[in-house]
């Protein structure tokens, strides 16, 4: 059994602020350690449930957060960026299950440290009329390879966002959002024990969880935080500007759609 883990940081217990998540934050190294320990707990759970291969993709910010010397010996780790599939780099048809660890709610919803790929640039991502954040899009990338996303870990709003899209998904709620930069957290030990247990139960019922797919063809409306970002990104010929701060484009294939979204965000980020 092969298990893929995408490891973000905002949904890790104890992480609540830019001082944790930003590479120059004073608490960043502590947050990296907490993230690494939650990943290790997930790896332990996967091994106990019978996984024979585990691939972990570091999917936060610079994507160079996991602390190599502290990592569990029995998995492999993708560290660094850029990567074509970004937070889901490494997933393919050979995997039996995907786990979104340390994930967070989308921009515009309540939830600790919520955003959608870029808090500075992206206001909303609508695909075929439905709003999606990182949880929905990352699960749909796995789904494009017929891999079910079986577990999301993070705050209660991240769990609710996942459950709305994937009704039978397992969740591990390691903290309760109080507001965008305040949470009531489990201790690291309790959080890691919960994650390990939920990885085991999710893998045991993985046959009941269908791969999450967004059916094509795809019409995407990407709204930016302000019109200047739309001005910067409209160099990509595929887009039509439907309002000063919103682009629309169409595509037939989900992975191509995702790559266009990433391209637009990168172009917008250049200003
Ligand atoms: Zn992140």
XYZ file of N, CA and C and ligand atoms in Angstrom:
814
model
N 0.850 -1.206 0.000
C 0.000 0.000 0.000
C 0.884 1.254 0.000
N 0.590 2.168 -0.933
C 1.370 3.411 -1.041
C 0.542 4.601 -0.549
N 1.127 5.409 0.297
C 0.421 6.546 0.906
C 1.170 7.839 0.584
N 0.400 8.835 0.153
C 0.949 10.167 -0.146
C 0.482 11.151 0.927
N 1.411 11.950 1.430
C 1.074 12.954 2.451
C 1.528 14.320 1.971
N 0.578 15.270 1.873
C 0.924 16.671 1.610
C 0.932 17.403 2.949
N 2.092 17.955 3.318
C 2.250 18.551 4.656
C 2.341 20.066 4.573
N 1.258 20.718 5.035
C 1.246 22.174 5.143
C 1.495 22.536 6.610
N 1.532 23.808 6.943
C 1.905 24.201 8.305
C 0.781 24.884 9.090
N -0.112 25.625 8.392
C -1.088 26.441 9.115
C -2.027 25.616 9.986
N -2.223 24.339 9.637
C -3.146 23.501 10.397
C -2.467 22.642 11.456
N -1.207 22.917 11.739
C -0.471 22.148 12.756
C -0.796 22.717 14.137
N -0.964 21.853 15.140
C -1.286 22.310 16.496
C -0.155 23.188 17.029
N -0.528 24.326 17.612
C 0.454 25.269 18.154
C 0.826 26.377 17.192
N 0.489 26.210 15.916
C 0.797 27.226 14.897
C -0.407 28.144 14.745
N -0.222 29.440 14.993
C -1.372 30.353 14.950
C -1.067 31.691 14.281
N 0.169 31.959 13.923
C 0.544 33.330 13.555
C 1.616 33.325 12.475
N 1.700 34.433 11.787
C 2.759 34.651 10.784
C 4.161 34.466 11.382
N 4.312 34.739 12.665
C 5.611 34.505 13.322
C 5.991 33.024 13.281
N 4.965 32.143 13.177
C 5.240 30.716 13.025
C 5.443 30.339 11.563
N 4.566 30.861 10.697
C 4.518 30.347 9.319
C 5.486 31.037 8.366
N 5.899 32.254 8.683
C 6.773 33.006 7.773
C 8.231 32.608 7.963
N 8.972 32.533 6.872
C 10.350 32.022 6.979
C 11.231 32.911 7.849
N 10.877 34.189 7.986
C 11.664 35.075 8.839
C 11.050 35.254 10.228
N 9.973 34.517 10.502
C 9.299 34.650 11.797
C 10.168 34.132 12.934
N 10.051 34.801 14.083
C 10.902 34.407 15.222
C 10.566 33.011 15.736
N 9.318 32.578 15.512
C 8.898 31.252 16.004
C 8.908 30.201 14.889
N 9.471 30.539 13.739
C 9.348 29.656 12.567
C 10.017 28.300 12.792
N 11.199 28.299 13.386
C 11.899 27.020 13.567
C 11.143 26.100 14.525
N 10.486 26.700 15.510
C 9.663 25.905 16.420
C 8.482 25.288 15.650
N 7.857 26.093 14.774
C 6.723 25.591 13.987
C 7.168 24.491 13.023
N 8.365 24.636 12.468
C 8.895 23.594 11.573
C 9.046 22.280 12.332
N 9.473 22.382 13.571
C 9.642 21.164 14.372
C 8.284 20.514 14.662
N 7.294 21.338 15.022
C 5.950 20.803 15.283
C 5.382 20.136 14.032
N 5.590 20.776 12.881
C 5.121 20.211 11.605
C 5.804 18.867 11.337
N 7.112 18.831 11.534
C 7.880 17.594 11.308
C 7.370 16.485 12.217
N 7.073 16.829 13.480
C 6.611 15.798 14.423
C 5.209 15.289 14.060
N 4.345 16.176 13.534
C 3.028 15.699 13.087
C 3.174 14.786 11.866
N 4.090 15.139 10.967
C 4.352 14.273 9.816
C 4.822 12.900 10.296
N 5.733 12.885 11.266
C 6.232 11.602 11.788
C 5.095 10.767 12.373
N 4.161 11.431 13.064
C 3.021 10.707 13.639
C 2.170 10.094 12.528
N 1.979 10.835 11.440
C 1.201 10.306 10.309
C 1.931 9.133 9.659
N 3.243 9.233 9.538
C 4.034 8.134 8.961
C 3.920 6.889 9.844
N 4.013 7.088 11.161
C 3.872 5.951 12.087
C 2.514 5.271 11.924
N 1.462 6.082 11.824
C 0.117 5.532 11.650
C 0.000 4.764 10.344
N 0.546 5.330 9.286
C 0.471 4.662 7.974
C 1.199 3.317 8.017
N 2.359 3.295 8.660
C 3.115 2.035 8.756
C 2.321 1.001 9.546
N 1.713 1.467 10.644
C 0.938 0.539 11.471
C -0.269 -0.015 10.715
N -0.810 0.790 9.786
C -1.973 0.347 9.004
C -1.564 -0.483 7.788
N -0.264 -0.671 7.595
C 0.179 -1.564 6.528
C 0.816 -0.901 5.322
N 1.092 0.396 5.403
C 1.727 1.063 4.265
C 3.118 0.483 4.029
N 3.442 0.299 2.756
C 4.770 -0.212 2.404
C 5.634 0.878 1.795
N 4.973 1.933 1.272
C 5.713 3.087 0.731
C 4.974 4.347 1.139
N 5.715 5.322 1.647
C 5.101 6.584 2.066
C 5.933 7.716 1.478
N 5.257 8.619 0.770
C 5.923 9.797 0.204
C 5.304 11.034 0.837
N 6.139 11.890 1.410
C 5.674 13.126 2.032
C 6.155 14.296 1.178
N 5.234 15.205 0.827
C 5.602 16.410 0.085
C 5.471 17.621 1.003
N 6.578 18.307 1.230
C 6.561 19.557 2.006
C 5.836 20.607 1.164
N 4.702 21.115 1.679
C 3.837 21.939 0.825
C 3.555 23.323 1.415
N 4.393 23.790 2.300
C 4.163 25.118 2.880
C 5.225 26.132 2.433
N 4.750 27.286 1.959
C 5.627 28.424 1.687
C 6.782 28.067 0.761
N 7.994 28.174 1.261
C 9.183 27.816 0.474
C 9.249 26.320 0.170
N 8.439 25.546 0.879
C 8.434 24.081 0.770
C 9.773 23.488 1.213
N 10.428 24.227 2.109
C 11.680 23.740 2.722
C 11.537 23.894 4.237
N 10.575 23.181 4.799
C 10.274 23.307 6.228
C 10.628 22.074 7.043
N 10.394 20.894 6.465
C 10.631 19.661 7.226
C 12.098 19.592 7.619
N 12.352 19.152 8.849
C 13.719 19.149 9.383
C 14.296 17.753 9.164
N 15.196 17.620 8.185
C 15.595 16.276 7.736
C 16.071 15.368 8.856
N 16.896 15.885 9.759
C 17.487 14.991 10.768
C 16.465 14.496 11.792
N 15.280 15.123 11.815
C 14.248 14.678 12.758
C 13.206 13.773 12.096
N 13.303 13.578 10.779
C 12.247 12.863 10.067
C 12.295 11.354 10.308
N 11.098 10.771 10.318
C 10.938 9.319 10.445
C 11.742 8.623 9.345
N 12.400 7.537 9.697
C 13.306 6.891 8.731
C 12.578 6.173 7.599
N 11.291 5.833 7.797
C 10.638 4.920 6.859
C 9.770 5.598 5.814
N 10.026 6.869 5.516
C 9.302 7.527 4.423
C 10.320 8.263 3.564
N 9.860 8.768 2.404
C 10.707 9.658 1.601
C 10.028 11.011 1.546
N 10.843 12.052 1.292
C 10.376 13.426 1.484
C 10.772 14.293 0.304
N 9.776 14.970 -0.287
C 10.066 15.968 -1.328
C 10.144 17.320 -0.624
N 11.317 17.935 -0.682
C 11.530 19.223 -0.028
C 12.050 20.187 -1.083
N 11.436 21.371 -1.167
C 11.887 22.379 -2.135
C 10.803 22.746 -3.125
N 11.053 23.786 -3.896
C 10.136 24.234 -4.942
C 10.966 25.016 -5.963
N 10.475 25.266 -7.171
C 9.113 25.023 -7.669
C 8.871 23.556 -8.025
N 7.550 23.233 -8.084
C 7.125 21.886 -8.417
C 5.853 22.019 -9.247
N 5.735 21.232 -10.308
C 4.569 21.377 -11.198
C 3.257 21.193 -10.450
N 3.199 20.229 -9.543
C 1.943 19.991 -8.816
C 1.957 20.643 -7.437
N 2.971 21.474 -7.184
C 3.011 22.302 -5.975
C 2.776 21.469 -4.713
N 1.669 21.723 -4.021
C 1.402 21.051 -2.746
C 1.149 19.549 -2.917
N 0.898 19.118 -4.160
C 0.589 17.699 -4.405
C 1.671 17.029 -5.250
N 2.846 17.642 -5.326
C 3.919 17.044 -6.115
C 4.214 15.622 -5.642
N 4.310 14.710 -6.596
C 4.660 13.327 -6.276
C 3.486 12.369 -6.346
N 2.254 12.888 -6.255
C 1.099 11.981 -6.304
C 0.930 11.483 -7.737
N 0.592 10.219 -7.883
C 0.275 9.658 -9.204
C -0.625 8.441 -9.012
N -0.941 7.763 -10.123
C -1.918 6.662 -10.093
C -1.468 5.500 -9.211
N -0.206 5.449 -8.857
C 0.284 4.287 -8.099
C -0.079 4.351 -6.613
N -0.590 5.512 -6.147
C -0.882 5.640 -4.713
C -2.285 5.117 -4.389
N -2.440 4.604 -3.164
C -3.722 4.077 -2.697
C -4.513 5.111 -1.904
N -3.831 6.130 -1.361
C -4.528 7.110 -0.533
C -3.672 8.365 -0.406
N -4.369 9.496 -0.233
C -3.688 10.772 0.023
C -4.186 11.358 1.339
N -3.275 12.030 2.040
C -3.578 12.681 3.315
C -3.160 14.141 3.204
N -4.053 15.055 3.618
C -3.719 16.482 3.662
C -3.483 16.842 5.122
N -2.235 16.995 5.493
C -1.858 17.246 6.887
C -1.586 18.741 7.092
N -2.030 19.269 8.236
C -1.738 20.672 8.543
C -2.402 21.652 7.598
N -3.533 21.259 7.020
C -4.208 22.107 6.031
C -5.130 23.128 6.729
N -5.710 24.019 5.941
C -6.453 25.154 6.488
C -7.600 25.536 5.558
N -8.544 26.292 6.120
C -9.727 26.716 5.368
C -9.339 27.721 4.281
N -10.258 27.869 3.323
C -9.984 28.772 2.205
C -10.226 30.225 2.599
N -9.694 31.126 1.784
C -9.903 32.563 1.944
C -11.404 32.856 1.940
N -11.821 33.760 2.802
C -13.236 34.150 2.822
C -14.055 33.348 3.806
N -13.488 32.298 4.383
C -14.162 31.489 5.393
C -13.498 31.739 6.733
N -14.176 31.420 7.837
C -13.452 31.450 9.109
C -12.415 30.325 9.120
N -11.428 30.429 9.985
C -10.418 29.374 10.082
C -9.058 29.973 10.315
N -8.292 29.347 11.172
C -6.972 29.850 11.530
C -6.111 29.996 10.266
N -5.521 31.180 10.103
C -4.556 31.447 9.024
C -5.094 31.084 7.637
N -6.422 31.284 7.445
C -7.048 30.891 6.179
C -6.489 31.683 4.997
N -6.372 31.017 3.863
C -6.006 31.651 2.587
C -6.150 30.593 1.503
N -6.028 31.032 0.244
C -6.067 30.084 -0.872
C -4.813 30.275 -1.716
N -3.812 29.478 -1.457
C -2.521 29.447 -2.169
C -1.673 30.689 -1.931
N -2.264 31.890 -2.002
C -1.513 33.109 -1.701
C -2.436 34.091 -1.006
N -2.188 34.311 0.280
C -3.031 35.246 1.029
C -2.891 36.668 0.524
N -1.735 36.990 -0.050
C -1.496 38.346 -0.545
C -2.269 38.609 -1.836
N -2.439 37.569 -2.660
C -2.908 37.767 -4.035
C -4.347 37.293 -4.276
N -4.726 36.148 -3.717
C -5.974 35.486 -4.141
C -7.117 35.777 -3.181
N -8.229 36.285 -3.750
C -9.439 36.474 -2.947
C -10.357 35.270 -3.042
N -10.502 34.705 -4.247
C -11.383 33.543 -4.397
C -11.065 32.783 -5.678
N -11.292 31.485 -5.617
C -11.154 30.633 -6.802
C -12.463 29.882 -6.974
N -13.122 30.127 -8.118
C -14.408 29.483 -8.406
C -14.201 28.578 -9.613
N -14.574 27.320 -9.468
C -14.480 26.377 -10.586
C -15.878 25.842 -10.857
N -16.352 26.054 -12.081
C -17.716 25.645 -12.458
C -18.740 26.114 -11.426
N -18.571 27.348 -10.955
C -19.562 27.971 -10.084
C -19.413 27.662 -8.602
N -18.425 26.842 -8.232
C -18.240 26.466 -6.821
C -16.910 27.037 -6.318
N -16.907 27.590 -5.101
C -15.685 28.131 -4.500
C -14.829 27.003 -3.924
N -13.551 27.025 -4.252
C -12.615 26.023 -3.718
C -11.389 26.699 -3.136
N -10.839 26.090 -2.081
C -9.546 26.493 -1.549
C -8.539 25.383 -1.778
N -7.523 25.387 -0.949
C -6.454 24.403 -1.140
C -6.937 22.977 -0.885
N -7.819 22.800 0.105
C -8.280 21.447 0.418
C -9.002 20.843 -0.792
N -9.947 21.586 -1.368
C -10.716 21.065 -2.503
C -9.845 20.845 -3.727
N -8.978 21.802 -4.013
C -8.159 21.690 -5.225
C -7.107 20.594 -5.059
N -6.485 20.529 -3.879
C -5.488 19.462 -3.681
C -6.142 18.083 -3.725
N -7.321 17.957 -3.125
C -8.029 16.663 -3.171
C -8.408 16.318 -4.612
N -8.745 17.342 -5.416
C -9.116 17.090 -6.810
C -7.898 16.733 -7.667
N -6.725 17.240 -7.296
C -5.502 16.810 -7.994
C -5.284 15.316 -7.736
N -5.380 14.911 -6.463
C -5.270 13.471 -6.156
C -6.348 12.696 -6.922
N -7.560 13.245 -6.955
C -8.674 12.586 -7.639
C -8.442 12.438 -9.135
N -7.733 13.401 -9.721
C -7.420 13.315 -11.154
C -6.552 12.090 -11.447
N -5.838 11.600 -10.425
C -5.052 10.360 -10.561
C -5.774 9.168 -9.924
N -7.080 9.350 -9.656
C -7.906 8.287 -9.042
C -7.447 7.911 -7.636
N -6.845 8.851 -6.933
C -6.391 8.596 -5.563
C -7.363 9.275 -4.588
N -7.955 8.520 -3.655
C -8.874 9.141 -2.695
C -8.113 9.906 -1.612
N -8.626 11.097 -1.263
C -8.098 11.826 -0.104
C -8.901 11.370 1.102
N -8.234 10.727 2.049
C -8.940 10.001 3.114
C -8.919 10.720 4.452
N -8.028 11.725 4.607
C -7.887 12.392 5.908
C -7.391 13.817 5.708
N -8.011 14.742 6.445
C -7.506 16.117 6.541
C -7.254 16.407 8.008
N -6.097 17.004 8.334
C -5.840 17.442 9.705
C -5.715 18.957 9.727
N -6.215 19.581 10.816
C -6.176 21.034 10.928
C -7.220 21.492 11.941
N -7.748 22.703 11.749
C -8.751 23.232 12.669
C -10.148 22.747 12.275
N -11.138 23.106 13.102
C -12.493 22.606 12.851
C -13.061 23.096 11.514
N -12.644 24.273 11.054
C -13.164 24.786 9.781
C -12.518 24.074 8.595
N -11.254 23.706 8.737
C -10.609 22.898 7.688
C -11.319 21.548 7.592
N -11.630 20.963 8.750
C -12.338 19.689 8.761
C -13.708 19.798 8.112
N -14.420 20.879 8.421
C -15.765 21.062 7.858
C -15.698 21.276 6.345
N -14.701 22.036 5.904
C -14.554 22.276 4.454
C -14.298 20.957 3.718
N -13.480 20.097 4.316
C -13.193 18.791 3.703
C -14.438 17.914 3.698
N -15.162 17.891 4.834
C -16.320 17.002 4.957
C -17.458 17.416 4.022
N -17.530 18.709 3.720
C -18.559 19.186 2.802
C -18.320 18.653 1.390
N -17.047 18.517 1.025
C -16.701 18.043 -0.314
C -16.647 16.521 -0.385
N -16.144 15.901 0.686
C -15.882 14.454 0.696
C -16.561 13.894 1.951
N -17.838 13.516 1.847
C -18.634 13.222 3.041
C -18.039 12.155 3.959
N -17.387 11.128 3.427
C -16.907 10.049 4.297
C -15.462 10.242 4.748
N -14.874 11.415 4.482
C -13.470 11.640 4.834
C -13.282 11.640 6.358
N -12.121 11.174 6.809
C -11.750 11.292 8.227
C -11.136 12.673 8.446
N -11.309 13.196 9.647
C -10.624 14.444 9.993
C -9.948 14.271 11.348
N -8.861 14.999 11.544
C -8.214 15.076 12.861
C -8.160 16.555 13.208
N -9.024 16.959 14.155
C -9.114 18.378 14.527
C -8.144 18.611 15.684
N -6.999 19.208 15.377
C -5.935 19.359 16.382
C -5.992 20.719 17.077
N -6.880 21.597 16.584
C -7.058 22.890 17.262
C -8.399 23.484 16.854
N -8.913 24.347 17.743
C -10.163 25.053 17.451
C -9.833 26.500 17.178
N -10.198 26.968 15.988
C -10.010 28.373 15.662
C -10.846 29.235 16.600
N -10.208 30.231 17.214
C -10.924 31.262 17.971
C -11.134 32.464 17.054
N -10.075 32.894 16.402
C -10.157 33.868 15.312
C -8.992 33.604 14.376
N -8.746 34.477 13.407
C -7.792 34.135 12.348
C -6.373 33.893 12.862
N -6.003 34.495 14.002
C -4.655 34.275 14.530
C -4.677 33.838 16.000
N -5.763 33.166 16.394
C -5.858 32.625 17.750
C -6.550 31.268 17.687
N -5.999 30.287 18.391
C -6.637 28.971 18.419
C -6.449 28.326 19.779
N -7.387 27.426 20.088
C -7.273 26.574 21.278
C -6.710 25.231 20.797
N -5.482 24.924 21.212
C -4.726 23.822 20.617
C -4.675 22.581 21.512
N -4.620 21.407 20.907
C -4.174 20.230 21.629
C -2.680 20.377 21.892
N -2.194 19.726 22.935
C -0.741 19.685 23.136
C -0.114 18.933 21.962
N 1.167 19.151 21.688
C 1.803 18.379 20.614
C 1.634 16.874 20.794
N 1.794 16.384 22.018
C 1.688 14.933 22.234
C 0.294 14.426 21.876
N -0.750 15.165 22.316
C -2.133 14.738 22.029
C -2.438 14.877 20.539
N -1.962 15.946 19.947
C -2.190 16.162 18.522
C -1.577 15.030 17.700
N -0.346 14.689 18.042
C 0.344 13.638 17.278
C -0.330 12.278 17.482
N -0.802 12.010 18.709
C -1.494 10.740 18.959
C -2.807 10.688 18.169
N -3.515 11.826 18.126
C -4.774 11.875 17.371
C -4.514 11.627 15.883
N -3.488 12.294 15.348
C -3.177 12.127 13.923
C -2.829 10.677 13.612
N -1.975 10.084 14.435
C -1.590 8.679 14.203
C -2.834 7.783 14.181
N -3.717 7.964 15.170
C -4.921 7.143 15.244
C -5.846 7.347 14.054
N -5.989 8.612 13.622
C -6.904 8.890 12.502
C -6.322 8.412 11.170
N -5.001 8.424 11.041
C -4.387 7.858 9.833
C -4.721 6.363 9.761
N -4.612 5.690 10.895
C -4.915 4.252 10.913
C -6.382 4.019 10.556
N -7.305 4.753 11.204
C -8.729 4.490 10.922
C -9.095 4.892 9.489
N -8.489 5.972 8.980
C -8.790 6.393 7.605
C -8.284 5.358 6.601
N -7.090 4.836 6.843
C -6.557 3.833 5.901
C -7.369 2.545 5.965
N -7.876 2.216 7.159
C -8.700 1.003 7.275
C -9.993 1.125 6.482
N -10.539 2.340 6.375
C -11.809 2.483 5.639
C -11.617 3.123 4.259
N -10.404 3.087 3.741
C -10.131 3.822 2.498
C -10.977 3.343 1.329
N -11.394 2.051 1.365
C -12.224 1.529 0.287
C -13.575 2.215 0.191
N -14.010 2.838 1.297
C -15.331 3.503 1.308
C -15.252 4.940 0.816
N -14.045 5.468 0.635
C -13.901 6.886 0.282
C -13.510 6.985 -1.188
N -14.400 7.595 -1.965
C -14.150 7.707 -3.409
C -13.141 8.824 -3.689
N -12.357 8.700 -4.762
C -11.514 9.830 -5.172
C -12.399 11.057 -5.411
N -11.949 12.212 -4.937
C -12.714 13.447 -5.119
C -12.375 14.038 -6.485
N -13.402 14.191 -7.319
C -13.181 14.721 -8.661
C -14.073 15.923 -8.901
N -13.526 16.927 -9.548
C -14.337 18.028 -10.070
C -14.487 17.731 -11.558
N -15.722 17.533 -11.986
C -15.944 17.118 -13.371
C -15.713 18.279 -14.343
N -15.073 17.985 -15.467
C -14.812 18.984 -16.491
C -15.918 19.024 -17.516
N -15.851 19.923 -18.530
C -14.800 20.924 -18.701
C -14.881 21.996 -17.619
N -13.812 22.759 -17.486
C -13.666 23.671 -16.350
C -13.766 25.135 -16.779
N -14.627 25.875 -16.100
C -14.652 27.335 -16.222
C -14.196 27.878 -14.868
N -13.083 28.609 -14.891
C -12.484 29.106 -13.650
C -12.640 30.619 -13.581
N -13.073 31.096 -12.424
C -13.057 32.544 -12.153
C -12.123 32.772 -10.976
N -11.019 33.462 -11.267
C -10.006 33.743 -10.245
C -10.103 35.217 -9.888
N -10.479 35.486 -8.624
C -10.585 36.870 -8.143
C -9.370 37.191 -7.293
N -8.797 38.363 -7.551
C -7.600 38.793 -6.838
C -7.973 39.754 -5.713
N -7.029 39.959 -4.808
C -7.261 40.852 -3.672
C -7.484 42.290 -4.156
N -6.786 42.689 -5.225
C -7.097 43.989 -5.857
C -6.796 43.929 -7.356
N -7.279 44.916 -8.082
C -7.228 44.915 -9.545
C -5.801 44.921 -10.086
N -4.838 45.441 -9.311
C -3.453 45.471 -9.779
C -2.915 44.079 -10.074
N -3.360 43.106 -9.300
C -2.906 41.730 -9.540
C -3.495 41.202 -10.853
N -4.748 41.555 -11.132
C -5.355 41.142 -12.402
C -4.623 41.783 -13.575
N -4.235 43.059 -13.416
C -3.487 43.743 -14.478
C -2.176 43.011 -14.769
N -1.512 42.550 -13.707
C -0.215 41.882 -13.877
C -0.370 40.514 -14.523
N -1.457 39.811 -14.232
C -1.608 38.422 -14.687
C -2.247 38.323 -16.067
N -2.816 39.414 -16.589
C -3.568 39.285 -17.842
C -2.663 39.088 -19.046
N -1.346 39.078 -18.831
C -0.420 38.757 -19.915
C -0.620 37.320 -20.389
N -1.176 36.455 -19.547
C -1.436 35.065 -19.958
C -2.619 35.074 -20.924
N -2.395 34.675 -22.199
C -3.429 34.900 -23.229
C -4.737 34.174 -22.978
N -4.738 33.151 -22.160
C -5.957 32.355 -21.971
C -7.054 33.128 -21.229
N -6.685 34.205 -20.498
C -7.675 34.803 -19.610
C -8.499 35.910 -20.264
N -9.716 36.023 -19.743
C -10.619 37.119 -20.092
C -10.889 37.857 -18.782
N -10.783 39.187 -18.827
C -11.039 39.959 -17.596
C -12.535 40.247 -17.523
N -13.215 39.690 -16.542
C -14.665 39.875 -16.473
C -15.057 40.962 -15.479
N -14.103 41.418 -14.680
C -14.298 42.602 -13.841
C -12.891 43.094 -13.541
N -12.727 44.287 -12.957
C -11.367 44.786 -12.758
C -10.464 43.842 -11.973
N -11.039 43.021 -11.096
C -10.180 42.165 -10.267
C -10.439 40.670 -10.471
N -11.103 40.298 -11.566
C -11.432 38.877 -11.773
C -11.143 38.436 -13.202
N -10.457 37.314 -13.317
C -10.190 36.679 -14.613
C -11.041 35.424 -14.760
N -11.401 35.142 -16.015
C -12.072 33.875 -16.314
C -11.277 33.153 -17.398
N -11.167 31.827 -17.284
C -10.607 31.034 -18.380
C -11.266 29.667 -18.391
N -11.038 28.951 -19.491
C -11.632 27.624 -19.626
C -10.569 26.606 -19.996
N -10.787 25.384 -19.562
C -9.836 24.309 -19.840
C -10.568 22.977 -19.710
N -10.062 21.948 -20.403
C -10.745 20.655 -20.408
C -10.200 19.676 -19.383
N -8.964 19.900 -18.948
C -8.269 18.911 -18.138
C -7.955 19.520 -16.768
N -8.154 18.769 -15.690
C -8.020 19.391 -14.368
C -6.583 19.778 -14.028
N -5.630 18.931 -14.361
C -4.236 19.260 -14.030
C -3.798 20.507 -14.819
N -4.222 20.608 -16.091
C -3.924 21.808 -16.878
C -4.585 23.028 -16.237
N -5.816 22.858 -15.792
C -6.536 23.944 -15.122
C -5.759 24.427 -13.904
N -5.285 23.472 -13.112
C -4.510 23.827 -11.923
C -3.242 24.572 -12.305
N -2.589 24.129 -13.376
C -1.336 24.796 -13.780
C -1.612 26.228 -14.250
N -2.759 26.445 -14.901
C -3.128 27.831 -15.263
C -3.375 28.677 -14.008
N -4.054 28.099 -13.039
C -4.301 28.850 -11.795
C -2.963 29.241 -11.168
N -2.045 28.282 -11.085
C -0.719 28.557 -10.497
C 0.016 29.635 -11.294
N -0.092 29.546 -12.632
C 0.597 30.529 -13.474
C 0.058 31.928 -13.224
N -1.265 32.034 -13.141
C -1.871 33.357 -12.906
C -1.440 33.918 -11.549
N -1.414 33.060 -10.540
C -1.002 33.531 -9.208
C 0.464 33.984 -9.234
N 1.303 33.229 -9.943
C 2.725 33.610 -10.034
C 2.894 34.947 -10.744
N 2.168 35.110 -11.855
C 2.266 36.378 -12.595
C 1.777 37.540 -11.726
N 0.641 37.323 -11.059
C 0.095 38.388 -10.197
C 1.067 38.739 -9.078
N 1.750 37.701 -8.563
C 2.671 37.917 -7.436
C 3.879 38.752 -7.825
N 4.085 38.952 -9.135
C 5.280 39.674 -9.573
C 5.225 41.155 -9.238
N 4.053 41.661 -8.894
C 4.002 43.093 -8.529
C 4.029 43.246 -7.008
Zn 0.892 26.801 4.188
